[in-house]
mmCIF file of C-alpha atoms and ligand atoms in Angstrom:
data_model
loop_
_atom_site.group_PDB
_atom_site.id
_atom_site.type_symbol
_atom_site.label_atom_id
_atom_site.label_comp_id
_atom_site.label_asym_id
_atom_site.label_seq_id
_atom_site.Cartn_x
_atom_site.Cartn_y
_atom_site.Cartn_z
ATOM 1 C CA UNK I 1317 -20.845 -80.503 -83.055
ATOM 2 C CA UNK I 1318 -20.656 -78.189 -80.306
ATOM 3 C CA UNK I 1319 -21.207 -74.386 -81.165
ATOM 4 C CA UNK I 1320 -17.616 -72.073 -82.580
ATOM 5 C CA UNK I 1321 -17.553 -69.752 -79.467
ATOM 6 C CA UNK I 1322 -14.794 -66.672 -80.931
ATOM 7 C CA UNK I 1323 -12.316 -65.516 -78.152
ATOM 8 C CA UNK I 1324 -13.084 -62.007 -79.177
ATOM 9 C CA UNK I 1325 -16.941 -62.349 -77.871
ATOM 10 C CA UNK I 1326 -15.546 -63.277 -74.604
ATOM 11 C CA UNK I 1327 -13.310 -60.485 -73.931
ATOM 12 C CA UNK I 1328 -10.057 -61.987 -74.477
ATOM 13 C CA UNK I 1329 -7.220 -61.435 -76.684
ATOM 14 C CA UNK I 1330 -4.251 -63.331 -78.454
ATOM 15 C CA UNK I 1331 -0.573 -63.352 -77.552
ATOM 16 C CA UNK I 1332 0.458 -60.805 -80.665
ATOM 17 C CA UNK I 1333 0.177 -57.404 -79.108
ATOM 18 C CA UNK I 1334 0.976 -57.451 -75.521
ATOM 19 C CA UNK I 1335 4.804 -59.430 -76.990
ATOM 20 C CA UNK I 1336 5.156 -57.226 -79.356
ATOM 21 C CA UNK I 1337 5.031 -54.352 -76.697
ATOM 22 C CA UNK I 1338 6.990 -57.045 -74.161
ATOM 23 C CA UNK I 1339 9.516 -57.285 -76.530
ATOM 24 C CA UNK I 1340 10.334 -53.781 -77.105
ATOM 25 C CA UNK I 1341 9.847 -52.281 -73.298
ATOM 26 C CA UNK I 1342 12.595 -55.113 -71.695
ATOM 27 C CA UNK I 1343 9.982 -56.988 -70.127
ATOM 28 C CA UNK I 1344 7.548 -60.580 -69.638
ATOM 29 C CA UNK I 1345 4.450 -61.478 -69.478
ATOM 30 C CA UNK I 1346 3.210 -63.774 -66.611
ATOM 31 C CA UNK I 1347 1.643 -66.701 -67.459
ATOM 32 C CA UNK I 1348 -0.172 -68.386 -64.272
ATOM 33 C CA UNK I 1349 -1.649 -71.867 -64.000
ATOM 34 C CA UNK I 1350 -5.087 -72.240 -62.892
ATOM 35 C CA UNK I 1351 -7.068 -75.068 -61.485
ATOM 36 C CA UNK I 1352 -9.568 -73.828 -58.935
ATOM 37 C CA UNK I 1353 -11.697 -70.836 -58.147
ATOM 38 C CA UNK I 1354 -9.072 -68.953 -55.453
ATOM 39 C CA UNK I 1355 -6.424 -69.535 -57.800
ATOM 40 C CA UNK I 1356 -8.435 -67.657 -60.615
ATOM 41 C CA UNK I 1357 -9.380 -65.012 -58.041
ATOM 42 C CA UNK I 1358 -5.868 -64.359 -57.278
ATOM 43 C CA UNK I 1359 -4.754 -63.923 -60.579
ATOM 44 C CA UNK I 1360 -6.943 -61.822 -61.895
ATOM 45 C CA UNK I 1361 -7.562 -59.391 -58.259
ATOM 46 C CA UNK I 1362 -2.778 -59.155 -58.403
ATOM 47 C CA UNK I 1363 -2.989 -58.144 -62.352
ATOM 48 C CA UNK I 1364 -5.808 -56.021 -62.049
ATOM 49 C CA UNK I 1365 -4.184 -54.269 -58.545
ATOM 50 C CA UNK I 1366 -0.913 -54.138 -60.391
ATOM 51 C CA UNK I 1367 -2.595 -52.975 -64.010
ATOM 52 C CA UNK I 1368 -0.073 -56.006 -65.610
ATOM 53 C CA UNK I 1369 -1.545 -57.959 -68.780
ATOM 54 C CA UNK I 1370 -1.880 -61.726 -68.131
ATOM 55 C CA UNK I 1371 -1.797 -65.147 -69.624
ATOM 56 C CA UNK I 1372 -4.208 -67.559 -67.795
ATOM 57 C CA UNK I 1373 -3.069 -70.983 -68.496
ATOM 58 C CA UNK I 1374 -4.719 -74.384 -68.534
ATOM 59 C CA UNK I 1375 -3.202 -77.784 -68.351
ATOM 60 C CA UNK I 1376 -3.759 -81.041 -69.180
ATOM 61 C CA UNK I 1377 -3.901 -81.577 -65.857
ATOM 62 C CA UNK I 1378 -5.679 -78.700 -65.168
ATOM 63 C CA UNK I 1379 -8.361 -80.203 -67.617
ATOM 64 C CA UNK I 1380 -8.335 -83.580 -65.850
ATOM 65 C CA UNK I 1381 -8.745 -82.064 -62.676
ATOM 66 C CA UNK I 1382 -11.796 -79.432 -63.115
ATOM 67 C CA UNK I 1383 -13.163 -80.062 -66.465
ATOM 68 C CA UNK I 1384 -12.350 -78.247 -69.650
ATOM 69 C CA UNK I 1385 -15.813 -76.340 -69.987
ATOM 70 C CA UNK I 1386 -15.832 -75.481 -66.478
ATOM 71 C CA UNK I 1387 -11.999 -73.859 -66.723
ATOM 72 C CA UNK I 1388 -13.458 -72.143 -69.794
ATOM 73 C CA UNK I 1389 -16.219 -70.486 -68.151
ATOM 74 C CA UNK I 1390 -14.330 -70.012 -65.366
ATOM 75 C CA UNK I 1391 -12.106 -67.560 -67.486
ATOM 76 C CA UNK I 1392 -15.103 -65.689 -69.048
ATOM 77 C CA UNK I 1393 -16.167 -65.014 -65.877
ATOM 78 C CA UNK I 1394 -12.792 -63.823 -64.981
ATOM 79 C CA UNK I 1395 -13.094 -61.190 -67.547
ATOM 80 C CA UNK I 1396 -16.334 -60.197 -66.441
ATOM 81 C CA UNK I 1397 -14.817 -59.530 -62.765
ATOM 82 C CA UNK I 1398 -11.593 -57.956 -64.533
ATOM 83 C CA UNK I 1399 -14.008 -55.670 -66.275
ATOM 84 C CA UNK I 1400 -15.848 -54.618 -63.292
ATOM 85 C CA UNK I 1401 -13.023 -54.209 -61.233
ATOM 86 C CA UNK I 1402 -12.778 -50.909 -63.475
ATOM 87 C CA UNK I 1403 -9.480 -51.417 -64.767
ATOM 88 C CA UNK I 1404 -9.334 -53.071 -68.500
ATOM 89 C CA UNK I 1405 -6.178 -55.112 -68.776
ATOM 90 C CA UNK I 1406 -5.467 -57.902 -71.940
ATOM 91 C CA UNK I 1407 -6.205 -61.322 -71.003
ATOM 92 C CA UNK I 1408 -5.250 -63.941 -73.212
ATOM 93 C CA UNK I 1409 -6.511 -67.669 -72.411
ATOM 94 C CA UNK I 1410 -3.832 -70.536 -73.447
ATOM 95 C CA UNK I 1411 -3.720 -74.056 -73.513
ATOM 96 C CA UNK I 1412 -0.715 -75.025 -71.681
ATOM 97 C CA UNK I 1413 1.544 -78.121 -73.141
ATOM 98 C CA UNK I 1414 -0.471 -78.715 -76.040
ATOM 99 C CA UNK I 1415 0.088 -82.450 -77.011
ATOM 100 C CA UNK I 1416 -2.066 -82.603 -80.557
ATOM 101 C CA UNK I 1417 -3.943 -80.644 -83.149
ATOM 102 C CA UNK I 1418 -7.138 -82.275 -82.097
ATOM 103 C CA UNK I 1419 -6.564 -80.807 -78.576
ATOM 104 C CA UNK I 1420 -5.093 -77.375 -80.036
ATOM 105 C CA UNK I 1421 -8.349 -77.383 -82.866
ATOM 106 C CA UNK I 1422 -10.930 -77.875 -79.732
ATOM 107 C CA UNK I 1423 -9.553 -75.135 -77.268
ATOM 108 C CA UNK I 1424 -9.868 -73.122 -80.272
ATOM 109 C CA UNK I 1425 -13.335 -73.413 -81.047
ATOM 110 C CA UNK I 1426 -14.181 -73.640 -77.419
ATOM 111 C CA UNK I 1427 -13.136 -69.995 -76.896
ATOM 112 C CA UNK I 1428 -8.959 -70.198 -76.311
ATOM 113 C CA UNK I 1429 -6.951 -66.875 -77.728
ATOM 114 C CA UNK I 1430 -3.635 -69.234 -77.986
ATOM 115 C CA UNK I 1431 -2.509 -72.394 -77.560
ATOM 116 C CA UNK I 1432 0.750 -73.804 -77.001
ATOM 117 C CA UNK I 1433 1.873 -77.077 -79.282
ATOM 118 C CA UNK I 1434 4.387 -78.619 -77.561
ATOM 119 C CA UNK I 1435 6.177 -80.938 -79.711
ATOM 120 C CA UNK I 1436 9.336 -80.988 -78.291
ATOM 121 C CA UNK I 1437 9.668 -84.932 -77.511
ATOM 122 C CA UNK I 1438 9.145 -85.237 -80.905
ATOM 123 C CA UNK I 1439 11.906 -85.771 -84.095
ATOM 124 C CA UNK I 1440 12.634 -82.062 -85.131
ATOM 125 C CA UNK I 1441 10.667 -82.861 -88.613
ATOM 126 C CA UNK I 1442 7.480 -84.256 -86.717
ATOM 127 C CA UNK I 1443 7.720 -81.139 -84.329
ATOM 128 C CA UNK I 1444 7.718 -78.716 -87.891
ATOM 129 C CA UNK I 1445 4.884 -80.757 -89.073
ATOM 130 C CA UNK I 1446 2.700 -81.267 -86.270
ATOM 131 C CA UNK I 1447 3.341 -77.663 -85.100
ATOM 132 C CA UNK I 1448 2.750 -76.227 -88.755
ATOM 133 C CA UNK I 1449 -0.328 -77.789 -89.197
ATOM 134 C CA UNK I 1450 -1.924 -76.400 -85.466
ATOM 135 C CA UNK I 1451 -0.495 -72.891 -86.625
ATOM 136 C CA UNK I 1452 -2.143 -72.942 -89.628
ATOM 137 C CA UNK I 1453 -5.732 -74.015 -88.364
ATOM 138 C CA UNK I 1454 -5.256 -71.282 -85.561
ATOM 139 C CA UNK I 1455 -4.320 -68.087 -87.392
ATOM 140 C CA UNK I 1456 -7.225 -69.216 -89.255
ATOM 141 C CA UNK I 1457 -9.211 -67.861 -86.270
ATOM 142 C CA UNK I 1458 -6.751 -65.358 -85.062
ATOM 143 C CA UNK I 1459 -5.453 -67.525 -82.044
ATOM 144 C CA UNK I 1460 -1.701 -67.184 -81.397
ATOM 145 C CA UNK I 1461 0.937 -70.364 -81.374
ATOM 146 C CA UNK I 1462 3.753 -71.315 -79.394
ATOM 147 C CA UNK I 1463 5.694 -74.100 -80.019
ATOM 148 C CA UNK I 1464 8.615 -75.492 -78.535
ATOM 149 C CA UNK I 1465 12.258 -76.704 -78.961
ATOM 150 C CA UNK I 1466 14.642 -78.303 -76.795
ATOM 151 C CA UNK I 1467 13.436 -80.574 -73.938
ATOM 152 C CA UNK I 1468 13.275 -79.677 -70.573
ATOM 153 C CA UNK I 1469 14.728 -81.695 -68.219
ATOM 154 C CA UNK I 1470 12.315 -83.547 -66.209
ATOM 155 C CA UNK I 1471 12.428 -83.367 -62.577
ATOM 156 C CA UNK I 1472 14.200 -86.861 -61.939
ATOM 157 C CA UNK I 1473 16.913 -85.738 -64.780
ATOM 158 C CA UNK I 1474 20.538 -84.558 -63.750
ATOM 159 C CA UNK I 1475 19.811 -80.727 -65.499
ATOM 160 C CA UNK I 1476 23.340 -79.946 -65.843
ATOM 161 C CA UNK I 1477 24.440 -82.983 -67.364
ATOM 162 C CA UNK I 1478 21.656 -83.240 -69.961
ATOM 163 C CA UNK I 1479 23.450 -81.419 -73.018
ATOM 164 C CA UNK I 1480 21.319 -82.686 -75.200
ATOM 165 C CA UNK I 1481 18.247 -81.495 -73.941
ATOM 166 C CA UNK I 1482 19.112 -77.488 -75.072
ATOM 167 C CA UNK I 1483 17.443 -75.815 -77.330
ATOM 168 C CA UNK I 1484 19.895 -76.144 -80.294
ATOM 169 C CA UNK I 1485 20.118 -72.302 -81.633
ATOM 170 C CA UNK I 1486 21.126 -73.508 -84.914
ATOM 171 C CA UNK I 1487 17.497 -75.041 -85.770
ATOM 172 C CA UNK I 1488 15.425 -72.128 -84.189
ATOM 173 C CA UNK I 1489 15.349 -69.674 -87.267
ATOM 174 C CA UNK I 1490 14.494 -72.698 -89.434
ATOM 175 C CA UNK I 1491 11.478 -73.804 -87.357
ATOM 176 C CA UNK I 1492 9.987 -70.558 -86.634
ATOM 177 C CA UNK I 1493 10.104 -70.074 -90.517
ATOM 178 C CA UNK I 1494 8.886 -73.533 -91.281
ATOM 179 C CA UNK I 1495 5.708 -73.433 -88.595
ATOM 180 C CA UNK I 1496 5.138 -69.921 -88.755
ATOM 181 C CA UNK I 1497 4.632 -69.775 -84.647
ATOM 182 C CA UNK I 1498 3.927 -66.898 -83.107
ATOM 183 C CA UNK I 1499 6.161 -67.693 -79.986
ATOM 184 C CA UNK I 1500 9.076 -70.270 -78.896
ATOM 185 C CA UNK I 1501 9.712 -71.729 -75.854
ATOM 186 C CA UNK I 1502 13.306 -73.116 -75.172
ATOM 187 C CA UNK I 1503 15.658 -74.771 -73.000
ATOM 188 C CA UNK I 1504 17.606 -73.202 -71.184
ATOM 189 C CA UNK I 1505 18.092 -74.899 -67.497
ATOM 190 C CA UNK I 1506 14.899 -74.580 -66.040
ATOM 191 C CA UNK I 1507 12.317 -77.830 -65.917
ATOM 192 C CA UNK I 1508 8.949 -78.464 -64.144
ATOM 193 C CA UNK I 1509 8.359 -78.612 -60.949
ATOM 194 C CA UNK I 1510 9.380 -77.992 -57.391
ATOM 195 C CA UNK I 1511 12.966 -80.202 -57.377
ATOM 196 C CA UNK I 1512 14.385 -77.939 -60.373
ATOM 197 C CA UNK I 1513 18.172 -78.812 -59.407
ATOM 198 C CA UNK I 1514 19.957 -81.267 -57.602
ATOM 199 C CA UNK I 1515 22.252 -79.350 -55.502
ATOM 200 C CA UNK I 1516 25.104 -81.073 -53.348
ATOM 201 C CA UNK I 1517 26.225 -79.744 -49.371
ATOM 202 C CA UNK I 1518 27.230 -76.221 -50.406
ATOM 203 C CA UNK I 1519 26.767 -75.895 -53.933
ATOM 204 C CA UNK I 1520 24.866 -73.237 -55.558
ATOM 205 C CA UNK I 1521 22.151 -73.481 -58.539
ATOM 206 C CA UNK I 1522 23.701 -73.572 -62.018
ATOM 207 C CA UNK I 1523 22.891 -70.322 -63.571
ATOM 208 C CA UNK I 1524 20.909 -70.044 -66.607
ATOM 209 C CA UNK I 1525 22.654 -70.992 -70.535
ATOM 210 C CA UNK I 1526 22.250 -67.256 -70.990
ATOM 211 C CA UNK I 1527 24.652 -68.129 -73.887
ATOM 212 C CA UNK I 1528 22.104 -70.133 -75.416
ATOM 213 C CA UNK I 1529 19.415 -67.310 -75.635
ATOM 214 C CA UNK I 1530 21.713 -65.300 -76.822
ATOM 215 C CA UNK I 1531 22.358 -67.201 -79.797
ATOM 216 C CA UNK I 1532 18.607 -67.951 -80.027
ATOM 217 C CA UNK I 1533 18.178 -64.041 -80.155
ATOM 218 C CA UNK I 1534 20.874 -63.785 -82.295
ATOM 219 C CA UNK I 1535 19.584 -66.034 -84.808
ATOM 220 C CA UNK I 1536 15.735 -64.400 -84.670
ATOM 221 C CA UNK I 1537 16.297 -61.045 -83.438
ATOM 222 C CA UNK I 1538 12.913 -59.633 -81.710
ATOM 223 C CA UNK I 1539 11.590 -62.885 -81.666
ATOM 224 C CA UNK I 1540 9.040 -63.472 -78.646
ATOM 225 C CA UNK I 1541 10.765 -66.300 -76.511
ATOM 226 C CA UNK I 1542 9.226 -68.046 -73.639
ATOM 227 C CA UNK I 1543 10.704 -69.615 -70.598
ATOM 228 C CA UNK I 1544 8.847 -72.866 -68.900
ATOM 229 C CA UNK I 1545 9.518 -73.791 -65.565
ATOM 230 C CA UNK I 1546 10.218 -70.424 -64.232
ATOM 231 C CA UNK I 1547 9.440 -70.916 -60.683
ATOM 232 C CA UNK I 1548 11.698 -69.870 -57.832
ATOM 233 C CA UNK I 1549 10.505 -72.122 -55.169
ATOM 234 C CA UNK I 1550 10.473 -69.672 -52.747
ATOM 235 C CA UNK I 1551 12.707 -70.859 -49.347
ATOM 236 C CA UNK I 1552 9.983 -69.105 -47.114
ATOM 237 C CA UNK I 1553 7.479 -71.056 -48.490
ATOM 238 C CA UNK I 1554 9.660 -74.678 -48.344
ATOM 239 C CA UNK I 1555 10.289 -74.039 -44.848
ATOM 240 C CA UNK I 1556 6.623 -72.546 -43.660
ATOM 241 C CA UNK I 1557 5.605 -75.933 -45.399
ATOM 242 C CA UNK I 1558 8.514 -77.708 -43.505
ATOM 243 C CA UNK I 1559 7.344 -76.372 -40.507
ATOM 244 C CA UNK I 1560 4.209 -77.105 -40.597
ATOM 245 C CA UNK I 1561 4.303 -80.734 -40.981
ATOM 246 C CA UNK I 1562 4.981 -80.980 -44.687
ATOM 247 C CA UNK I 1563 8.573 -82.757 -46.174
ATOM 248 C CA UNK I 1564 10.339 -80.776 -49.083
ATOM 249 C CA UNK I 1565 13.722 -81.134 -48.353
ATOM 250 C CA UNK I 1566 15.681 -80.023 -51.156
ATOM 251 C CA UNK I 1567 13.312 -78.137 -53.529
ATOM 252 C CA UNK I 1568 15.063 -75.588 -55.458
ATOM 253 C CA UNK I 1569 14.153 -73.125 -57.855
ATOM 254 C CA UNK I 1570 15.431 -70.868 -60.218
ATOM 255 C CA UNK I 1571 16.740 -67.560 -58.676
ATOM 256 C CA UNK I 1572 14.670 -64.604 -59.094
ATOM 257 C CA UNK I 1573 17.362 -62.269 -60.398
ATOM 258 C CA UNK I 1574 17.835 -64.594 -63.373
ATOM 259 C CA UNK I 1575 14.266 -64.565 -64.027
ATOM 260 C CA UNK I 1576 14.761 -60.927 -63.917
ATOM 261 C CA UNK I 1577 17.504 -60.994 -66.532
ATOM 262 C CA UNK I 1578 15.697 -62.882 -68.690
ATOM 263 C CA UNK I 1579 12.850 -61.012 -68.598
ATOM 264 C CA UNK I 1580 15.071 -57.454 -69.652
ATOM 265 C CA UNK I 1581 15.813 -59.926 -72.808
ATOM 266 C CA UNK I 1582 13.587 -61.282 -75.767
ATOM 267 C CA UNK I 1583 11.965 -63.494 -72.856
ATOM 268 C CA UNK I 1584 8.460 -62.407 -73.426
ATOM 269 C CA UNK I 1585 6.616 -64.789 -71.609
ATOM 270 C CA UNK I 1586 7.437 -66.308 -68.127
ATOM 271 C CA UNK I 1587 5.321 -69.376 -67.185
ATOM 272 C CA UNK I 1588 5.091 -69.959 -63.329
ATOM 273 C CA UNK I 1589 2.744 -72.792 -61.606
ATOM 274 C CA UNK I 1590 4.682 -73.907 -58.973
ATOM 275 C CA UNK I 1591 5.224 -70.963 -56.781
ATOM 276 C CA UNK I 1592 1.485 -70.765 -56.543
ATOM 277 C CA UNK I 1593 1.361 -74.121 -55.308
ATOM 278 C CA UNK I 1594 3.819 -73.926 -52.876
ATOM 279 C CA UNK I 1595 2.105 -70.419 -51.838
ATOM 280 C CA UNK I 1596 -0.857 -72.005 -51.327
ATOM 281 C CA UNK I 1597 0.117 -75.323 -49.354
ATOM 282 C CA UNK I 1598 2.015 -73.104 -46.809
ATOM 283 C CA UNK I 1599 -0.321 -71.002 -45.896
ATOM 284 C CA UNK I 1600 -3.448 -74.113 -45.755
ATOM 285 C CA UNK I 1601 -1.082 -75.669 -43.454
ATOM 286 C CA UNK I 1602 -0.459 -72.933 -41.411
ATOM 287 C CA UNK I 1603 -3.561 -72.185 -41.112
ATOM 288 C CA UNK I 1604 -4.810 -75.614 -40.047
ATOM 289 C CA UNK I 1605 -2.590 -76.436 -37.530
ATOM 290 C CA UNK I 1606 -2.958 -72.816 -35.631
ATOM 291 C CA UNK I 1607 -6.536 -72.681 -36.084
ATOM 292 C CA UNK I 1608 -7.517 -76.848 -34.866
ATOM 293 C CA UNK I 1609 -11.379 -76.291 -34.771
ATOM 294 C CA UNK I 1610 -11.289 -74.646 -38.032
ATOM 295 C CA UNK I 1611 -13.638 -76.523 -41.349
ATOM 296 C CA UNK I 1612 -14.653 -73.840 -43.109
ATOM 297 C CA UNK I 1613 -12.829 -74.479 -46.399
ATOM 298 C CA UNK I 1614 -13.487 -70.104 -46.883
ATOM 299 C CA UNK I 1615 -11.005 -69.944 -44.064
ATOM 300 C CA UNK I 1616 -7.795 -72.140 -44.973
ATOM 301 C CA UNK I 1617 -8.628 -71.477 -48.504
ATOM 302 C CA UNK I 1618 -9.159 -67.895 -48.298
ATOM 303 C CA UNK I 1619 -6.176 -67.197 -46.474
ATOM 304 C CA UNK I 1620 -3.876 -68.799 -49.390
ATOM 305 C CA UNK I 1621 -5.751 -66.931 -51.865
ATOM 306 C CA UNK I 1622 -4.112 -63.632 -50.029
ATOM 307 C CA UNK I 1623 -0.795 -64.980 -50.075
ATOM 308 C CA UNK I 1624 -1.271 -65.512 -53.706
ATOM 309 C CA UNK I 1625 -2.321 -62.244 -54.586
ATOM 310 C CA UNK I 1626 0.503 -60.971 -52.281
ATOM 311 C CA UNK I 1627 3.125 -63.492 -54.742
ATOM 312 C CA UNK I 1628 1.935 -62.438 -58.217
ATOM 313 C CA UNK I 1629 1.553 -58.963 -57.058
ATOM 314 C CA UNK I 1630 5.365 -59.436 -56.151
ATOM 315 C CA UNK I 1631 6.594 -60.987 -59.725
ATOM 316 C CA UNK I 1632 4.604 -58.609 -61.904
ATOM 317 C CA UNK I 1633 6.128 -55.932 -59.689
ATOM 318 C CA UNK I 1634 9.414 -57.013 -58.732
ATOM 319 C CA UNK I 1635 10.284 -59.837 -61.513
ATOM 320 C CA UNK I 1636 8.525 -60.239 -64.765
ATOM 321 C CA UNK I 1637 8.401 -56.269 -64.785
ATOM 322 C CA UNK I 1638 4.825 -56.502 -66.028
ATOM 323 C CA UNK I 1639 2.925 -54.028 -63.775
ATOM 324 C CA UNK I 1640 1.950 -51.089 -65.115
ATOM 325 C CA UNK I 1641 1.627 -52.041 -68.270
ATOM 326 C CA UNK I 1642 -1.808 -53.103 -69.279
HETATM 327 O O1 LIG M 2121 3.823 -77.416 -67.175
HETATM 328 C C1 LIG M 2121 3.347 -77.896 -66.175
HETATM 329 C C2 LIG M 2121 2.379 -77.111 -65.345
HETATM 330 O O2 LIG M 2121 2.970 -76.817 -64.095
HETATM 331 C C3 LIG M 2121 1.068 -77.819 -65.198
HETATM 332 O O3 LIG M 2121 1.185 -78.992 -64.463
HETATM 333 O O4 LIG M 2121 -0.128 -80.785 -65.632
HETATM 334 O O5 LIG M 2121 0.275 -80.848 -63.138
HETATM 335 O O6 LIG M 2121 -1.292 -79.186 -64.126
HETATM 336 P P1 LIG M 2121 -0.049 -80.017 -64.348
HETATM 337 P P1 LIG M 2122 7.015 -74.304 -62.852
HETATM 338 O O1 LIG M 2122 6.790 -75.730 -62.438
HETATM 339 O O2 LIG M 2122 8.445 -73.913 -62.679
HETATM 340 O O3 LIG M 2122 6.097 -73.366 -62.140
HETATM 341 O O4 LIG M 2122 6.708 -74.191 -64.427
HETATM 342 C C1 LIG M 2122 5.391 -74.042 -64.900
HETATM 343 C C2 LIG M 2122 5.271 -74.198 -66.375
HETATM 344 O O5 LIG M 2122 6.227 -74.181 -67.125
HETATM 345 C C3 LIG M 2122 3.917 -74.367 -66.923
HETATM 346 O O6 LIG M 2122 3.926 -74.615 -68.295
HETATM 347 ZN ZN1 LIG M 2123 5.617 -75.739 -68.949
#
């Protein structure tokens, strides 16, 4: 068996803390996907600039994509660069979208400071279970849980329609007494993706079931609560990568002001993926149809890894309310 490695010798830190303080000051941490170098590099160089405490997450995806060791030391290095940067902010390292305790029990000895156990498509008892016994093996070592109730809609599903899919507040205090998670992500309206609503000629997006996180709050007051799916899909992204030869009619996100509402609520932890994405594919195709001749990947590449910084520099600043307080 591979070597224990201990978050704590690499610099990072679990979720507890930087909530707690989240909680009380009215405002959420960001929690940014990463599967590449410039997307790391962004991250780290907005939080840093902005002094805002960060959640780097990593997929399954993410895993499939670039290698689970490689992501790993990826993050130690972004530490390192944090570090010498000269500004010390809290970085946690989290397995996004857990799917089982073997999965949960490797991040953890591989060096992860939380890890998310998502057992939401599961029946509420399997959820307690399977989420009680990856909270138990992680505050062994200190790592921080979040687990997950309600489903979010998927990004074929009709949103609105899908009652079902909620978070029902009535089972919340229950579970997060039964699994003893550090953190709970619900459903509230948002899901995955770029296509987050369905919206006919003229209508509007649906706002948020605010009245469900109220309940939620009301039924585990101070509770850290995390929202999935949080992106906006920002229209001057959709139509730079309209314009420049891409096709994404109808993507739709969820509006920044009720992102920012959230965030002034127990929503503690804000998880956003695809407005990186989008950032990035804009600005690669910009730059590769005005600049033909172009092949140095530096280039295209380097000039979406400015727009990124520019975006998360924006949401810690102007959305999540995180800057400033590392
Ligand atoms: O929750 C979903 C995240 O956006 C990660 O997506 O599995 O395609 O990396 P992925
Ligand atoms: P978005 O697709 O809205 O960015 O959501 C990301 C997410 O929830 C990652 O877990
Ligand atoms: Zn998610």
């Amino acid at each position: 068996m591979a070597d224990v490695v201990s978050y704590k010798d690499l610099g990072l830190v679990n979720s507890r803390e930087i909530f707690r303080k989240a909680v009380d000051g009215g405002y959420a941490i960001p929690a940014y996907n990463f599967n590449n170098l410039e997307q790391l590099q962004a991250i780290i160089t907005a939080c840093v600039e902005t002094r805002s405490p960060v959640i780097l997450q990593i997929s399954k995806g993410a895993r499939n994509y670039a290698n689970e060791t490689m992501l790993r030391y990826m993050a130690t290095g972004a530490v390192q660069m944090a570090k010498e940067m000269g500004v010390e902010i809290p970085i946690v390292l989290h397995l996004d979208h857990g799917d089982s305790f073997e999965l949960c029990q490797s991040c953890i000895e591989s060096g992860f400071s939380s890890v998310m156990i998502d057992g939401s498509h599961l029946s509420y008892a399997d959820n307690v279970a399977l989420t009680r016994q990856v909270v138990d093996y992680a505050h062994a070592h200190d790592v921080t849980v979040e687990g997950e109730l309600g489903v979010l809609a998927g990004i074929e599903d009709e949103v609105v329609a899908e009652k079902s899919t909620y978070t029902q507040p009535d089972e919340v205090e229950d579970f997060v007494k039964k699994t003893g998670v550090d953190s709970l992500a619900i459903s509230i309206g948002t899901s995955h993706g770029a296509y987050k609503f369905k919206l006919k000629e003229g209508e509007s997006v649906p706002p948020l079931r605010f009245d469900i996180l109220a309940e939620c709050q009301k039924r585990i007051p101070g509770f850290p609560i995390v929202l999935h799916g949080a992106s906006s899909v920002l229209p001057e992204y959709v139509a730079l990568i309209n314009q420049y030869g891409g096709k994404m009619d109808g993507a739709v996100g969820v509006p920044e002001d009720q992102l920012r509402k959230a965030a002034a609520s127990a929503v503690c932890k804000i998880n956003i993926d695809s407005d990186g994405r989008l950032a990035v594919t804009a600005k690669v195709r910009e730059y590769l149809q005005n600049n033909p001749s172009e092949f140095d990947p530096r280039k295209y590449l380097g000039a979406a890894r400015t727009e990124l910084i520019r975006l998360i520099k924006h949401k810690n600043e102007t959305v999540l309310g995180s800057a400033g307080k590392a």
